[in-house]
Amino acid sequence: MPEMTRFDVQARIAEIRALAEAARDKKAAYGPDLDLSRFNPAADAQSVESLESLEKQVKEVALGVGIDTKEENRSGTYFQVDRSPIYERVTEMYGGKLEIMSTAQALQLYPELMYEKYYWRAVAPDKDKYTAQVALQPTEGYFIRVLPGQKIEKPIQACLFVSENNISQNVHNVIIMEEGSEATVITGCTIHPKVREGLHAGISEFYVGKGAKLTFTMIHNWAEDFDVRPRTGIVVEEDGTYVNNYVLLKPVKSIQSFPVARLVGARSRAVFNSIVYGLADSYIDIGSESVLEGPGSRSEAVARTVTKDRSIVYSRGRLVGRTNDCKAHLDCRGMVQSEQSTQWAIPDLASEGAPGAELSHEAAISPIAAEEIYYLMSRGVPKDEAVSMITRGFLDLEIPGLPPALKRQIDKALEETAKESM
Amino acid sequence: MTDPAPLLVVEDLHVSVGDREILRGVDLVISEGETHVLLGPNGGGKTTLLNTIVGLPGYRVTQGRILFKGVDLAGLDIDERARMGIGVAFQRPPAVRGIKLRQLIEVAADGRFDEAMLADLVGELSLENMIDRDVNMGFSGGEMKRSEMAQLLAQAPDLTLFDEPESGVDLDNIAVVGAAMTRLLKAERAGMSKRSGLIVTHTGHILEYVNADIGHVLYGGRLACRGNPRDLIDEISRHGYDKCVECAICQR
């Protein structure tokens, strides 16, 4: 390649830094504002040869967010503790089909490519103070690339684990689905049972190439004093499909997340499914945005939210149509189960210079129906069990493409949460 | 031969819904192995009586009592009554999002059911297309009744209450529902008491498919008439409810 056309990596690094510096104190559009100075930097952790050597408690909580430390039925694994990637592996069968490494390694391996096309290209470093924090004090994150035409049948798993109290884990993840590739990625974010408070700020940038398909399932399991600020951007090209499944069933102090999918290619698609259980004093502000730019692009967002205790849940959904031939639908249903909890359902539709865009929504907030409870009771089910069964049924989205083992785990977690909260 | 033991005893039952008194002194005894039919005009209180026995909230007993197997049901919750052996087939059961018919059959069976029994039930009631759907969600009238029958066959109650089992059901389905009702009521139960039933019907149509022993007419909040169910229906179809209350075949 001639020298003059090479991308200037150093200039871009300086630019990212300058943008981030300027946004250091920039409040986020949604969610409670956090004082970032109260969190300590994340510490180093020791690498492991095998996930089986992890302590039992770690393995258990990892399993709770869909991470199988035995790696059965997985094509590859990335495991990060605090600031350190401790384990990365692609199983033999998938060697040469997919790459898994830390984002820092990927930046070293493909500097021009990464800085020019992927790194901080789907999420802006100056979006708010949390993106700025990740840009200025990055603590790794995963890089997954599926090579052109490769269909990875078994899920890839990535665990972002916080083991120390009151640290700030600032991860930056990049997934590249090359043309015609297909994969399922399960990301489990969780903490050691001893961790009470802390911050997880996570940048995720996903690129779904021509005719590629990415099913991304994220399960969160935090603690009552833990704050979470993911920032996610997805770009989908021609005939590409992105499916996002998000599951939060445990208490958290606050979480605010609003992934944005840009459907730039013709016939590109995005699907967002969210299952959220608001418990204790959780402040949960979640949503998604689909920007439909490619002709024939389609999007669907389905959210089910339940609030109990004193929880506050915002369920947002934004659809922006920018091409005449596009169609998108939002479906957010909420169930309020306590007098002290609050729910907002906020659908938001816009057609920008696209008179042919078809955008629609259904939003509903309702109580658990008494007649449904009595119906189950008339079959001999005690009242509290009936409530728990109905709640579980309400949250059961029957997400297509979910690996059966993960589905069972989510069902189990739903059941446990429903029982515990009774 | 001794008379069969009474299973359900309703004594001087007065029930109000809101400020309105609907039942004004109902007396009814259903013994083991008996199937009774409750006829009466719309709004006469038939469903109120059923729902009061089931224990649904909103039906306030202001006088009298209901005994089941000798136990006063006052203060017992719906699920406790169900576990004592009272089952109900609702006229219009609610749709429950996310709960499959299969799950409801399993909880109703409470561990008494195995895969083979479930497969038999699915075959008998043609549940193939419904068993893994959300219960009553988009079910047709016939599907809804078949679903109710399946749950009750799994629950195997000692006393089953049927609220308008023929309403909204086409002829093919009535036959299937009627056969299930018969199986439910006449099932041989080794060493156990025979099952009983109370069928609420507006038209009496279901009696072409199920045998009933005793008929009652609930009129003006009281059981106004008692007799052979078929005779009562003939009488009502000829003269209407108003006359029926005074007629000669009444054994009351």
JSON list of C-alpha atoms in Angstrom, two decimals, chain B residues 46-57 59 81 88 90 161 163:
[
{"chain": "B", "resi": 46, "resn": "LYS", "atom": "CA", "xyz": [-76.76, -19.51, 38.52]},
{"chain": "B", "resi": 47, "resn": "THR", "atom": "CA", "xyz": [-73.22, -18.27, 37.98]},
{"chain": "B", "resi": 48, "resn": "THR", "atom": "CA", "xyz": [-73.33, -16.47, 41.33]},
{"chain": "B", "resi": 49, "resn": "LEU", "atom": "CA", "xyz": [-74.01, -19.78, 43.08]},
{"chain": "B", "resi": 50, "resn": "LEU", "atom": "CA", "xyz": [-71.15, -21.48, 41.26]},
{"chain": "B", "resi": 51, "resn": "ASN", "atom": "CA", "xyz": [-68.69, -18.67, 41.88]},
{"chain": "B", "resi": 52, "resn": "THR", "atom": "CA", "xyz": [-69.64, -18.55, 45.54]},
{"chain": "B", "resi": 53, "resn": "ILE", "atom": "CA", "xyz": [-68.93, -22.27, 45.91]},
{"chain": "B", "resi": 54, "resn": "VAL", "atom": "CA", "xyz": [-65.60, -21.77, 44.08]},
{"chain": "B", "resi": 55, "resn": "GLY", "atom": "CA", "xyz": [-64.76, -18.90, 46.44]},
{"chain": "B", "resi": 56, "resn": "LEU", "atom": "CA", "xyz": [-64.25, -16.06, 43.96]},
{"chain": "B", "resi": 57, "resn": "PRO", "atom": "CA", "xyz": [-63.96, -12.66, 45.63]},
{"chain": "B", "resi": 59, "resn": "TYR", "atom": "CA", "xyz": [-69.49, -12.81, 46.18]},
{"chain": "B", "resi": 81, "resn": "ARG", "atom": "CA", "xyz": [-61.28, -25.41, 48.04]},
{"chain": "B", "resi": 88, "resn": "VAL", "atom": "CA", "xyz": [-64.79, -25.65, 37.99]},
{"chain": "B", "resi": 90, "resn": "PHE", "atom": "CA", "xyz": [-65.51, -21.64, 33.55]},
{"chain": "B", "resi": 161, "resn": "LEU", "atom": "CA", "xyz": [-69.03, -27.32, 38.60]},
{"chain": "B", "resi": 163, "resn": "ASP", "atom": "CA", "xyz": [-70.74, -23.11, 33.92]}
]
